[in-house]
mmCIF file of C-alpha atoms in Angstrom:
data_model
loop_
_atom_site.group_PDB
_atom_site.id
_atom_site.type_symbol
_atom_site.label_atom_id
_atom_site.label_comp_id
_atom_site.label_asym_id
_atom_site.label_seq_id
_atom_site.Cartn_x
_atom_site.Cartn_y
_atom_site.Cartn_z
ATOM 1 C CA UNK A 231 76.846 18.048 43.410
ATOM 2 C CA UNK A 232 75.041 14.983 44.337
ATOM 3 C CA UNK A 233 74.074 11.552 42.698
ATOM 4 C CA UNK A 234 71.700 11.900 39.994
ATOM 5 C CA UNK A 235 69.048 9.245 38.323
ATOM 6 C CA UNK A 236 69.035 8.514 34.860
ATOM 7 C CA UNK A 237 65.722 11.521 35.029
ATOM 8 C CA UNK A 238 67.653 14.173 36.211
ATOM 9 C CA UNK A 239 67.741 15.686 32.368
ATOM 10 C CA UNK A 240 64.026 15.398 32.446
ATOM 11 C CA UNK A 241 63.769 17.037 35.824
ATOM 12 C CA UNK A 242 65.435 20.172 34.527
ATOM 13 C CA UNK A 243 63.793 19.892 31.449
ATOM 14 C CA UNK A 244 60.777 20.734 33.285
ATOM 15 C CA UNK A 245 62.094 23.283 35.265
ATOM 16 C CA UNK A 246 61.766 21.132 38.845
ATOM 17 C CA UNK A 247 63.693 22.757 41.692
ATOM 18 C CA UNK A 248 65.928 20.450 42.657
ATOM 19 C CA UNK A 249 67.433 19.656 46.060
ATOM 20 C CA UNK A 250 69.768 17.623 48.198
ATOM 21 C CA UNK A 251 68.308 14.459 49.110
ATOM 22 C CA UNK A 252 70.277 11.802 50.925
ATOM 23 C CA UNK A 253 73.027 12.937 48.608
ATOM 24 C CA UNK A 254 70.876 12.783 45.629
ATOM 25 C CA UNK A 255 69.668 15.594 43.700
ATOM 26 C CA UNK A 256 65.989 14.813 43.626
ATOM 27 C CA UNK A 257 62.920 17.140 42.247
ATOM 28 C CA UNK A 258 61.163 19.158 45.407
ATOM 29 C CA UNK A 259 58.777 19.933 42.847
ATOM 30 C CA UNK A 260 58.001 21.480 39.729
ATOM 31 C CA UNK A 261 56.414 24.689 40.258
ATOM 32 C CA UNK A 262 53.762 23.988 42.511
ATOM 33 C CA UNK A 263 53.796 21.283 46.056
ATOM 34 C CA UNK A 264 50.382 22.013 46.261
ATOM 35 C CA UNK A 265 48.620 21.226 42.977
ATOM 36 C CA UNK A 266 51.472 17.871 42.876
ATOM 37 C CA UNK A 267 49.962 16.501 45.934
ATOM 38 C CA UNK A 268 45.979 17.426 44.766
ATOM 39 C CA UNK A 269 46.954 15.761 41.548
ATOM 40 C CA UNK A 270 47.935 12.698 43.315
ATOM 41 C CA UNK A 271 44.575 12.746 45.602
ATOM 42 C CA UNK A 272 42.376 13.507 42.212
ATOM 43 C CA UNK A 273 44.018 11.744 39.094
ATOM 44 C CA UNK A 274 47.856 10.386 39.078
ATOM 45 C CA UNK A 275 51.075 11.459 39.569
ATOM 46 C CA UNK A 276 54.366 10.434 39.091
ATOM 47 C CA UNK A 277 57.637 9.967 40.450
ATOM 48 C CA UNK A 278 61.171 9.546 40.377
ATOM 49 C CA UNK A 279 62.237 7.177 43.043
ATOM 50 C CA UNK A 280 65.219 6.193 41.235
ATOM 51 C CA UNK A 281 67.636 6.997 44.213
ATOM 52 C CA UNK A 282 65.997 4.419 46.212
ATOM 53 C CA UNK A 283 68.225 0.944 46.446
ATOM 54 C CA UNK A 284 66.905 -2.205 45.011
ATOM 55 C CA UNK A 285 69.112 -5.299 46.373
ATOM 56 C CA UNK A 286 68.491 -8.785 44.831
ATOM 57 C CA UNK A 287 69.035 -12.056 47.262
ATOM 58 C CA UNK A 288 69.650 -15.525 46.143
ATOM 59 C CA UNK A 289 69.995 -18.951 47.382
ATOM 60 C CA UNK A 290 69.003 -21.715 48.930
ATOM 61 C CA UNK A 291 68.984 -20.749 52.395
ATOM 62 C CA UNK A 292 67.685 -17.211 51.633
ATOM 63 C CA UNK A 293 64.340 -18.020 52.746
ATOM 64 C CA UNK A 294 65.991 -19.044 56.708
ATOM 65 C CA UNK A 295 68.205 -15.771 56.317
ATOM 66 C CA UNK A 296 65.723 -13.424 55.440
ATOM 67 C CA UNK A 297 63.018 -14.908 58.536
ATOM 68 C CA UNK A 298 66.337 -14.478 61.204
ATOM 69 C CA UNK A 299 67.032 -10.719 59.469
ATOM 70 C CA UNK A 300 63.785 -9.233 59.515
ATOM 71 C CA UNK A 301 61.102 -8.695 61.906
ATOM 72 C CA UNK A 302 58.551 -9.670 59.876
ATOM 73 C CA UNK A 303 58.086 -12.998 58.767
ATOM 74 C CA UNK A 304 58.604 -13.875 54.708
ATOM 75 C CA UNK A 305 57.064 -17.247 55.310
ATOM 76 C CA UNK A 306 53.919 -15.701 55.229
ATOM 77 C CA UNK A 307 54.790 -14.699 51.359
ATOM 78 C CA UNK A 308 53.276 -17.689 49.699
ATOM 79 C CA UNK A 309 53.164 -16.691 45.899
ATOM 80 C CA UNK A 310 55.633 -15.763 43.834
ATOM 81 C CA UNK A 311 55.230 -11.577 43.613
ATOM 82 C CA UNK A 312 53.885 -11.175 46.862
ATOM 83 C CA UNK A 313 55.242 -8.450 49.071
ATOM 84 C CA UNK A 314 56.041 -7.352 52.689
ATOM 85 C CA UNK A 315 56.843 -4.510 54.799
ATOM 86 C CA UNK A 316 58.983 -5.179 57.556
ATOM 87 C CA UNK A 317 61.310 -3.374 59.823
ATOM 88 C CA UNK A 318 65.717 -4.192 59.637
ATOM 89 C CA UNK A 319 66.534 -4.238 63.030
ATOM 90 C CA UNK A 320 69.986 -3.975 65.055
ATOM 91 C CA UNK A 321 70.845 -6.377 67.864
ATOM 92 C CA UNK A 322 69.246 -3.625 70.181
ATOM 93 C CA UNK A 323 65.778 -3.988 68.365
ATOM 94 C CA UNK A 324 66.031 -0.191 66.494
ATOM 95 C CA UNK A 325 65.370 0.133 63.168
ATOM 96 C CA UNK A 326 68.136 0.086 60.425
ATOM 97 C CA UNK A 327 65.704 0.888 58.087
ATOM 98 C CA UNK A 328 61.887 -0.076 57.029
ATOM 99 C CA UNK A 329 61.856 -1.642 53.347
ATOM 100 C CA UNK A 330 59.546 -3.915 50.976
ATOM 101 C CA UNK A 331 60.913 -7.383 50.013
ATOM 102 C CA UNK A 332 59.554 -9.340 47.592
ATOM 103 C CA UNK A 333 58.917 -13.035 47.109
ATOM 104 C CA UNK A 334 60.032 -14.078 43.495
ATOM 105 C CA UNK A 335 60.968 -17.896 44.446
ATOM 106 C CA UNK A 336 62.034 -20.273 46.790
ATOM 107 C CA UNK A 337 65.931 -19.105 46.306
ATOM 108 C CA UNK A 338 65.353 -15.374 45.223
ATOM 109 C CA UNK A 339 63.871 -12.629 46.882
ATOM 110 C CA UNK A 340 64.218 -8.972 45.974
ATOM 111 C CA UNK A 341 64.520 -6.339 48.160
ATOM 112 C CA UNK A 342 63.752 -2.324 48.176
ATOM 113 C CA UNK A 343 65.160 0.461 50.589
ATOM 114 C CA UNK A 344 65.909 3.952 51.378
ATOM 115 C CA UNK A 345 68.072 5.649 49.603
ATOM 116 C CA UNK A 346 69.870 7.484 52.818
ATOM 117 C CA UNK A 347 70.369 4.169 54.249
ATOM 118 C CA UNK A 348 71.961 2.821 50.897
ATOM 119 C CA UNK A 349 75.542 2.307 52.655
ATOM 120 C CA UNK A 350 74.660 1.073 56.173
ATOM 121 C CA UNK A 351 72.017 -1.223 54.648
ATOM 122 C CA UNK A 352 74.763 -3.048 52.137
ATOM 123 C CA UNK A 353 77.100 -2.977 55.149
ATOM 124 C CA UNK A 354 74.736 -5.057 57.407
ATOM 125 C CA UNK A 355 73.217 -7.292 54.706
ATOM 126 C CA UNK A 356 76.441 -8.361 53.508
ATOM 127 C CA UNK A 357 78.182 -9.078 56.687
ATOM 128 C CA UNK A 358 74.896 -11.082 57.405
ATOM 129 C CA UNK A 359 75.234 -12.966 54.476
ATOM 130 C CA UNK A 360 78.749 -13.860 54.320
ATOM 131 C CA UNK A 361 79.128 -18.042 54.749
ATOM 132 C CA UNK A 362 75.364 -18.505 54.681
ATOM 133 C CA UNK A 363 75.158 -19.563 51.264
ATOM 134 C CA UNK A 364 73.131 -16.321 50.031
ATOM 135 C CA UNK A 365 74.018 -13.733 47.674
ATOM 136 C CA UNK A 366 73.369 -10.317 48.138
ATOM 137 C CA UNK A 367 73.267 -8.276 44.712
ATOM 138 C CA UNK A 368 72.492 -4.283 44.837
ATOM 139 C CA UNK A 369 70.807 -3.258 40.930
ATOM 140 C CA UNK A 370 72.493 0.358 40.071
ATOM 141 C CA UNK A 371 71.636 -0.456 36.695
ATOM 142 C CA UNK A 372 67.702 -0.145 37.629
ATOM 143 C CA UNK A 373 65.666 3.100 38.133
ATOM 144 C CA UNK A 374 62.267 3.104 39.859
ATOM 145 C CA UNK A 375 59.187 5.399 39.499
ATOM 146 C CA UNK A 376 55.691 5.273 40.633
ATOM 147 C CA UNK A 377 52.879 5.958 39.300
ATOM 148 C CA UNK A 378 50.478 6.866 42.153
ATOM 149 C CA UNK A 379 46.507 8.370 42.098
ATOM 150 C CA UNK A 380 43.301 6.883 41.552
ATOM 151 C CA UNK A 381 43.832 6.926 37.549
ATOM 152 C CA UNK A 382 47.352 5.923 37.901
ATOM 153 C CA UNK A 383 46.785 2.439 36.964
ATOM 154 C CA UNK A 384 44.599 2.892 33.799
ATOM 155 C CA UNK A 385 46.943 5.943 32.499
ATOM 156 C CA UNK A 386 50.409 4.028 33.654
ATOM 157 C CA UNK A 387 48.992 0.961 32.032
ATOM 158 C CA UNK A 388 50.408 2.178 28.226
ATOM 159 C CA UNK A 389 53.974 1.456 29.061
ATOM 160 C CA UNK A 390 52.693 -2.773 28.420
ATOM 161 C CA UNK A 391 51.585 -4.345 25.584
ATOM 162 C CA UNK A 392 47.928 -5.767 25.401
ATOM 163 C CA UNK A 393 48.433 -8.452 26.944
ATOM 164 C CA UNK A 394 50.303 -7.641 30.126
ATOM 165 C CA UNK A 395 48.325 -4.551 30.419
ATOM 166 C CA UNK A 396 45.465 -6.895 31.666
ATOM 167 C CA UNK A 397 47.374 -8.429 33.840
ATOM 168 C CA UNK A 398 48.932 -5.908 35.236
ATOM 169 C CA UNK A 399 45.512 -4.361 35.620
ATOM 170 C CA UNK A 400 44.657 -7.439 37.465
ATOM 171 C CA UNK A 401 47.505 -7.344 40.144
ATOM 172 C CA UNK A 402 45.985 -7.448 43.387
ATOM 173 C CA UNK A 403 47.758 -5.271 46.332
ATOM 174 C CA UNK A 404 50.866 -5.553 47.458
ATOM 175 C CA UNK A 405 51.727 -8.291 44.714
ATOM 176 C CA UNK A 406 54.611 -7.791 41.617
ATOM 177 C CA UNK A 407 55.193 -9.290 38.597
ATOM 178 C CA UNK A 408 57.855 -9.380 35.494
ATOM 179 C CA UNK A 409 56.189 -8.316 32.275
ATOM 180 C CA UNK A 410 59.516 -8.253 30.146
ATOM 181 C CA UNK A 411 61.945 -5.423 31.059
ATOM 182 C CA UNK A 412 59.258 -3.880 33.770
ATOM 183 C CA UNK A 413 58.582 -5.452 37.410
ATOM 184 C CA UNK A 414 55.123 -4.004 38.463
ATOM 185 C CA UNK A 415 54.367 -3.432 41.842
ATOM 186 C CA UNK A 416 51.027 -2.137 43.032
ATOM 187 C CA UNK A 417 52.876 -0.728 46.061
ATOM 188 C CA UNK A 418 52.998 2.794 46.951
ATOM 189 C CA UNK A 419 53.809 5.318 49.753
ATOM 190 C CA UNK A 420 50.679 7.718 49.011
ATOM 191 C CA UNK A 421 47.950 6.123 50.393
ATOM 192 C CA UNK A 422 46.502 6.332 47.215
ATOM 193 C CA UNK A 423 46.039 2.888 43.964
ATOM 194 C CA UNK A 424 48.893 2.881 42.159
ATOM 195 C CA UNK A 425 52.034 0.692 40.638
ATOM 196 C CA UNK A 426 55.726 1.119 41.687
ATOM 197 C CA UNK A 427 57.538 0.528 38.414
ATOM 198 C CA UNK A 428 61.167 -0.845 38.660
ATOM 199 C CA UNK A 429 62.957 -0.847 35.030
ATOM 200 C CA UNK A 430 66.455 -0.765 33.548
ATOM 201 C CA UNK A 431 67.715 2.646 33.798
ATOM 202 C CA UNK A 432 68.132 3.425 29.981
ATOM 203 C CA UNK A 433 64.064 2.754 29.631
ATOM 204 C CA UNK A 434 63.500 5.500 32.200
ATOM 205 C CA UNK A 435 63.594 8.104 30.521
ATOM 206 C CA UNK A 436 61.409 6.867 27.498
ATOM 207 C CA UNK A 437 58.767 5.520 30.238
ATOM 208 C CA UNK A 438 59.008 8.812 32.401
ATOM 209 C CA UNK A 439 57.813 10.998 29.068
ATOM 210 C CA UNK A 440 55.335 8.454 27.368
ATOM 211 C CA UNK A 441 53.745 8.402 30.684
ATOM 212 C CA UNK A 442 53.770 12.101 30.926
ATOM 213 C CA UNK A 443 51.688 11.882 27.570
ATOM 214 C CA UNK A 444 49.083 10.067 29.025
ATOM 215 C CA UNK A 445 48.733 12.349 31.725
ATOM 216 C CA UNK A 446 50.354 11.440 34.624
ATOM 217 C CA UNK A 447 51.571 14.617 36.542
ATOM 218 C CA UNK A 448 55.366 14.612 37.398
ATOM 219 C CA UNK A 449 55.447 15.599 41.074
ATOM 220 C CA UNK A 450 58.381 16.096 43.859
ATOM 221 C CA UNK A 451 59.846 15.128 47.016
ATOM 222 C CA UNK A 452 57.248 17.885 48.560
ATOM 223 C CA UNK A 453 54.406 16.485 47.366
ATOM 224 C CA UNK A 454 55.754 12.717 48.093
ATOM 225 C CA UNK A 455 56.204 13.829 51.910
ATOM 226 C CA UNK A 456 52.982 15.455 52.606
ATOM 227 C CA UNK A 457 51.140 12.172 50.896
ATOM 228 C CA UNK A 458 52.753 10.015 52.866
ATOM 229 C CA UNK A 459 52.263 12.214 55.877
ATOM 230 C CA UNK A 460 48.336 11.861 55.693
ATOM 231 C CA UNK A 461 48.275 8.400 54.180
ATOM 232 C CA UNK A 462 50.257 7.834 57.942
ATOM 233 C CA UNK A 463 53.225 6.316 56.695
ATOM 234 C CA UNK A 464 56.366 6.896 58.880
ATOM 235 C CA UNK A 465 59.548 8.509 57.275
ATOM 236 C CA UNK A 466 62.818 6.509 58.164
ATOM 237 C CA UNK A 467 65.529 9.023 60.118
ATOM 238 C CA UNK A 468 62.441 11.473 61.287
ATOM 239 C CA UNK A 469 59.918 8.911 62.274
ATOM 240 C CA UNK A 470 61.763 5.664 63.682
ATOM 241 C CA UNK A 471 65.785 5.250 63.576
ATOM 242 C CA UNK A 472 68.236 3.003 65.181
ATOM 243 C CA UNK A 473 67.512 4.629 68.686
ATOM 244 C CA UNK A 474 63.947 3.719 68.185
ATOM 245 C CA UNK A 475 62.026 0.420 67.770
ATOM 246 C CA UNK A 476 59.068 -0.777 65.900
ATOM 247 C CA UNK A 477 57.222 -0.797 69.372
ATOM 248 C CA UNK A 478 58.057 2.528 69.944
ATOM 249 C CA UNK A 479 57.343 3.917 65.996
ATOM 250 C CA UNK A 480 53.802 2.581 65.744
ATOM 251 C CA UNK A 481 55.037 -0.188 63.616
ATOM 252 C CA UNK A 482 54.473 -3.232 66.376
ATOM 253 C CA UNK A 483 52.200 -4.820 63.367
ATOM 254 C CA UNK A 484 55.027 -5.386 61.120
ATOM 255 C CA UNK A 485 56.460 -7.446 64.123
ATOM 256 C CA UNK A 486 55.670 -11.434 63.251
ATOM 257 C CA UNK A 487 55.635 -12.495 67.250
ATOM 258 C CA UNK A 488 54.542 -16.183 65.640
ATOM 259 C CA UNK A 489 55.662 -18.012 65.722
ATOM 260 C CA UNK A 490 57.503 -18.171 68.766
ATOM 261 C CA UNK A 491 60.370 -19.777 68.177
ATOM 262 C CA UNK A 492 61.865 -17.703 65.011
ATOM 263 C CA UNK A 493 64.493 -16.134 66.096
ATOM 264 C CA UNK A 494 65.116 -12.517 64.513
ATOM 265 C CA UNK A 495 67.441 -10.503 64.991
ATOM 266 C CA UNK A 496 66.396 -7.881 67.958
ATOM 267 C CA UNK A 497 63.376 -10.584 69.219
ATOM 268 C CA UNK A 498 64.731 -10.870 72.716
ATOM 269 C CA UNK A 499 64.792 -6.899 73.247
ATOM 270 C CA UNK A 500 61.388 -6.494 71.580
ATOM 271 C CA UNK A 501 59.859 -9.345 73.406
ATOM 272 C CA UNK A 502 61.535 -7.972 76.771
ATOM 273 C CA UNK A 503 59.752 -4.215 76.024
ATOM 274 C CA UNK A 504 56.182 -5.420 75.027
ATOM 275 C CA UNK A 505 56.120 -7.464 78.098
ATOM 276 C CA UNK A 506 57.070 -4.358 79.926
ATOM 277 C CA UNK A 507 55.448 -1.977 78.119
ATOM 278 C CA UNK A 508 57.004 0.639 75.485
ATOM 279 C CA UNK A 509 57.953 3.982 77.524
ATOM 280 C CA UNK A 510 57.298 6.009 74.226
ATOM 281 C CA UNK A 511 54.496 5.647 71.369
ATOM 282 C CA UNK A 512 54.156 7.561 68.202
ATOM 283 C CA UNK A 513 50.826 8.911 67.756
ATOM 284 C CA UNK A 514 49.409 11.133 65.123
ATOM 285 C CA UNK A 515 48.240 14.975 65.582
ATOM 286 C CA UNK A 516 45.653 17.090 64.553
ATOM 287 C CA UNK A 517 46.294 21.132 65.550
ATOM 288 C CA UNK A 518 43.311 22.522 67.118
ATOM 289 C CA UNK A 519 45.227 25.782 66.360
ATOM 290 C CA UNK A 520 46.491 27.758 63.798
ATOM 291 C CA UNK A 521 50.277 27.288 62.852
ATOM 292 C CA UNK A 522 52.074 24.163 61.632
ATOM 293 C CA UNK A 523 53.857 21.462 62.991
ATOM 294 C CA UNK A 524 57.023 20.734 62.299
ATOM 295 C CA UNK A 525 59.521 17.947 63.482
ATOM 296 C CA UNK A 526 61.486 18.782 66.775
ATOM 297 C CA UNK A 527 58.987 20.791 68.384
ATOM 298 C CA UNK A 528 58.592 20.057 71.983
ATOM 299 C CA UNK A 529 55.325 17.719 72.672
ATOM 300 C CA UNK A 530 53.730 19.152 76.585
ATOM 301 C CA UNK A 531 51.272 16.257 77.707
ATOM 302 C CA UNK A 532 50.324 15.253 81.317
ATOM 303 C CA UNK A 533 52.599 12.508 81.074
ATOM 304 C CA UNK A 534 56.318 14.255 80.445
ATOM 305 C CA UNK A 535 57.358 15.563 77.214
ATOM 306 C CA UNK A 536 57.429 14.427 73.500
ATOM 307 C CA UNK A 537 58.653 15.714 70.086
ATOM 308 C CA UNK A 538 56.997 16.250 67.151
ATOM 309 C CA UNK A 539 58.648 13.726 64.560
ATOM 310 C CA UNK A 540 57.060 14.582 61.443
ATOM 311 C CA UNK A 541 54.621 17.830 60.524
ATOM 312 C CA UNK A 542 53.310 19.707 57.781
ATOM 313 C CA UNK A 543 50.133 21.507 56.767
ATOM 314 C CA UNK A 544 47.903 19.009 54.748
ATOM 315 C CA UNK A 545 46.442 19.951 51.164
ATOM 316 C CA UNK A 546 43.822 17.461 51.928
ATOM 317 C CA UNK A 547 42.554 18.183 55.315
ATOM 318 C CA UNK A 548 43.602 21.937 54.882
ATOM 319 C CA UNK A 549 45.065 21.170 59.012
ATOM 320 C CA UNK A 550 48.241 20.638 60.296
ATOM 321 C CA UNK A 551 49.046 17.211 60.777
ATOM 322 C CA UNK A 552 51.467 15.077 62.250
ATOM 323 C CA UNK A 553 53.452 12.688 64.017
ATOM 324 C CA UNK A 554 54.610 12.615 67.535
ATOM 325 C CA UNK A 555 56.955 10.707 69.781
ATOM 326 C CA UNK A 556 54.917 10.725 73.389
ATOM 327 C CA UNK A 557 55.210 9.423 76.826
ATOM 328 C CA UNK A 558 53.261 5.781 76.752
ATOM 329 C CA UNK A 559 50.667 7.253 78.949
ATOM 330 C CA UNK A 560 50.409 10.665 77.261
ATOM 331 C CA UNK A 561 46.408 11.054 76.868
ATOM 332 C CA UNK A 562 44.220 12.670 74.079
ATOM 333 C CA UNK A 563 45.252 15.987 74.112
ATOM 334 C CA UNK A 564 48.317 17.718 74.513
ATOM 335 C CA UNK A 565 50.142 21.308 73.668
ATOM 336 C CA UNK A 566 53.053 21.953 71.043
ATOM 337 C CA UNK A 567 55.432 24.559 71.495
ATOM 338 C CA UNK A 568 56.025 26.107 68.521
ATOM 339 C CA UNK A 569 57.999 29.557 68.409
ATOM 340 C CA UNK A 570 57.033 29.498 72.090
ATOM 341 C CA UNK A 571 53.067 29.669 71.985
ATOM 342 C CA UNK A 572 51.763 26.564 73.401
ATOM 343 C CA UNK A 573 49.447 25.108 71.003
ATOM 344 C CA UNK A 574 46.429 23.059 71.731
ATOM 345 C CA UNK A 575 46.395 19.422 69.558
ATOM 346 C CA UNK A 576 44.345 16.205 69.730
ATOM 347 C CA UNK A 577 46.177 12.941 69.394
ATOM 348 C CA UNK A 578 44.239 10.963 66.319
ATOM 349 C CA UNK A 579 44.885 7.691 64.993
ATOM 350 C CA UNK A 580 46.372 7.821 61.456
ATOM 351 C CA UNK A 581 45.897 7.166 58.601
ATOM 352 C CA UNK A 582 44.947 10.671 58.477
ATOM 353 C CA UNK A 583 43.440 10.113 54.654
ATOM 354 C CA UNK A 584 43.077 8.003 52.680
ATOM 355 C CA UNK A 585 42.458 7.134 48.490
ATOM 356 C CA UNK A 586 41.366 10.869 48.657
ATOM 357 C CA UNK A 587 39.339 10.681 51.918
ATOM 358 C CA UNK A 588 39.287 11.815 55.392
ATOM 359 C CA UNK A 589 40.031 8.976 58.147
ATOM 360 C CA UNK A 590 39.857 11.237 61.155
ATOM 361 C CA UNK A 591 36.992 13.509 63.039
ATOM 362 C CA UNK A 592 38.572 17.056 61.831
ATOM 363 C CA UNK A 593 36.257 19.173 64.264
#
């Protein structure tokens, strides 16, 4: 028996098959992956992303802590609401995680990430923090869902009153705001318009069914994954880890090199590799094959070996797609080995879709 959000009645309710999910028993879906992900791509979906860890910070040097703690820079976060991906790194440069943190003042910041990471994360952050003058807060007592498709917004926007509903609506991307016991985010990890919705966890349920009323499709982990496979988001502990770093995980924009004398934690090792040059890249793959890729499978090119990090068959593309970890110099095609057939593939440059398009050449 795992952890369970304050939706797990409603996931049984509607019959979801759940699973084990970073110790958290978490919808895979709820009859059918397929239709889930299409409904995403077509309409709006929603989902459960209660298990994931929001962390408030506060205090007068949080601002200088944050900018040493994370290699991106939340300077550049100007306006209260504004958000930013970044990468956690170790002293090595490897990712601890990849998270969102948002600007909500000049002493408080709020912070969102992974739910398998929960323990290491709170570890790090709060060793960080101790004698700095900043407080590090996790919220239990919050769930989070997402409401995620091109008529996510319009259906999703019933859970606010007239008047923030036109706000909301207004929220450009990657911005947040308070509208009384719900922080909006238009943030996602589809590739598709939508709002992540953080809330107190006794409104969950209550927001999770009226939005079900306006039409927003409950979907699962399954559908979640293969979104954010095309959209060409990377999944923390297949994708990048703390063996890996941004350099080497196709994240080196999230790195703020400027300026040049912040010093974050894990600069001098990334510095020391880009001048150098990365041994490994992560590229994205399109099968030229039939079969379907699947993390671990051994990567051939001209240049040494890879793995596949990430793979799946996409409901968009109707291809397999996905992510590999290759040789710096590997070039534009390569074979997979998968149940020991050597499979032709093309590297591509993801996104692989996205808001319900094709990004790459498919033939």
């Amino acid at each position: 028996m795992g952890e369970k959000t304050p939706l797990h009645q409603d996931h049984e309710r509607l019959g979801a098959r759940i699973v084990d999910f970073g110790g958290w028993d978490m919808p895979l879906h709820y009859g059918s992956q397929v239709e889930e992900h299409h409904a995403v791509r077509t309409d709006a979906g929603l989902f459960d992303v209660s298990h994931m860890t929001v962390v408030d910070l506060e205090g007068d040097t949080v601002q200088a802590w944050l900018r040493h703690l994370l290699a991106n820079d939340v300077a550049r976060l100007k306006v209260p609401g504004k958000a930013l991906y970044s990468c956690l790194l170790n002293d090595e440069g490897g990712v601890i995680d990849d998270l969102i943190v948002y600007f909500l003042a000049p002493d408080r910041y709020r912070m969102v990430v992974n739910a398998a990471t929960r323990a290491k994360d709170l570890a790090w952050l709060q060793a960080r923090a101790a004698g700095t003058g900043v407080t590090v807060r996790e919220r239990p007592e919050l769930a989070m869902i997402a409401a995620q498709g091109p008529a996510a917004r319009d259906k999703a926007a019933i859970l606010l009153d007239p008047a923030a509903r036109e706000a909301a609506l207004a929220l450009t991307p990657f911005t947040a705001a308070q509208y009384g016991e719900l922080f909006v985010a238009r943030t996602g990890y589809t590739g598709e318009d939508g709002w992540e919705i953080i809330l107190p966890a006794k409104a969950a349920a209550d927001a999770w069914r009226t939005l079900e009323s306006a039409g927003v499709r409950p979907c699962g982990l399954g559908a979640r994954d293969t979104l954010r496979l095309e959209a060409g988001m990377n999944l923390y502990g297949q994708d990048m880890d703390e063996t890996t770093t941004p350099l080497e995980s196709g994240l080196g924009w999230t790195v703020a090199w400027e300026p040049a004398e912040r010093d974050f934690i894990g600069r001098g090792v990334l510095e020391a590799q880009r001048a150098a040059g990365a041994p490994r890249k992560l590229v994205g793959l399109l099968l030229e094959d039939r079969g379907v890729l699947r993390g671990h499978q051994r990567v051939v090119t001209a240049a040494g070996d890879g793995e596949v990090t990430s793979g799946s068959f996409s409901p968009t593309l109707a291809r397999s797609i996905g992510f590999a970890r290759v040789p710096a110099d590997a070039g534009e095609h390569v074979e997979v080995d998968i149940r020991g057939r050597l499979l032709g593939a093309r590297v591509v440059r993801p996104p692989f879709v996205r808001n319900g398009k094709s990004r790459i050449q498919l033939d």
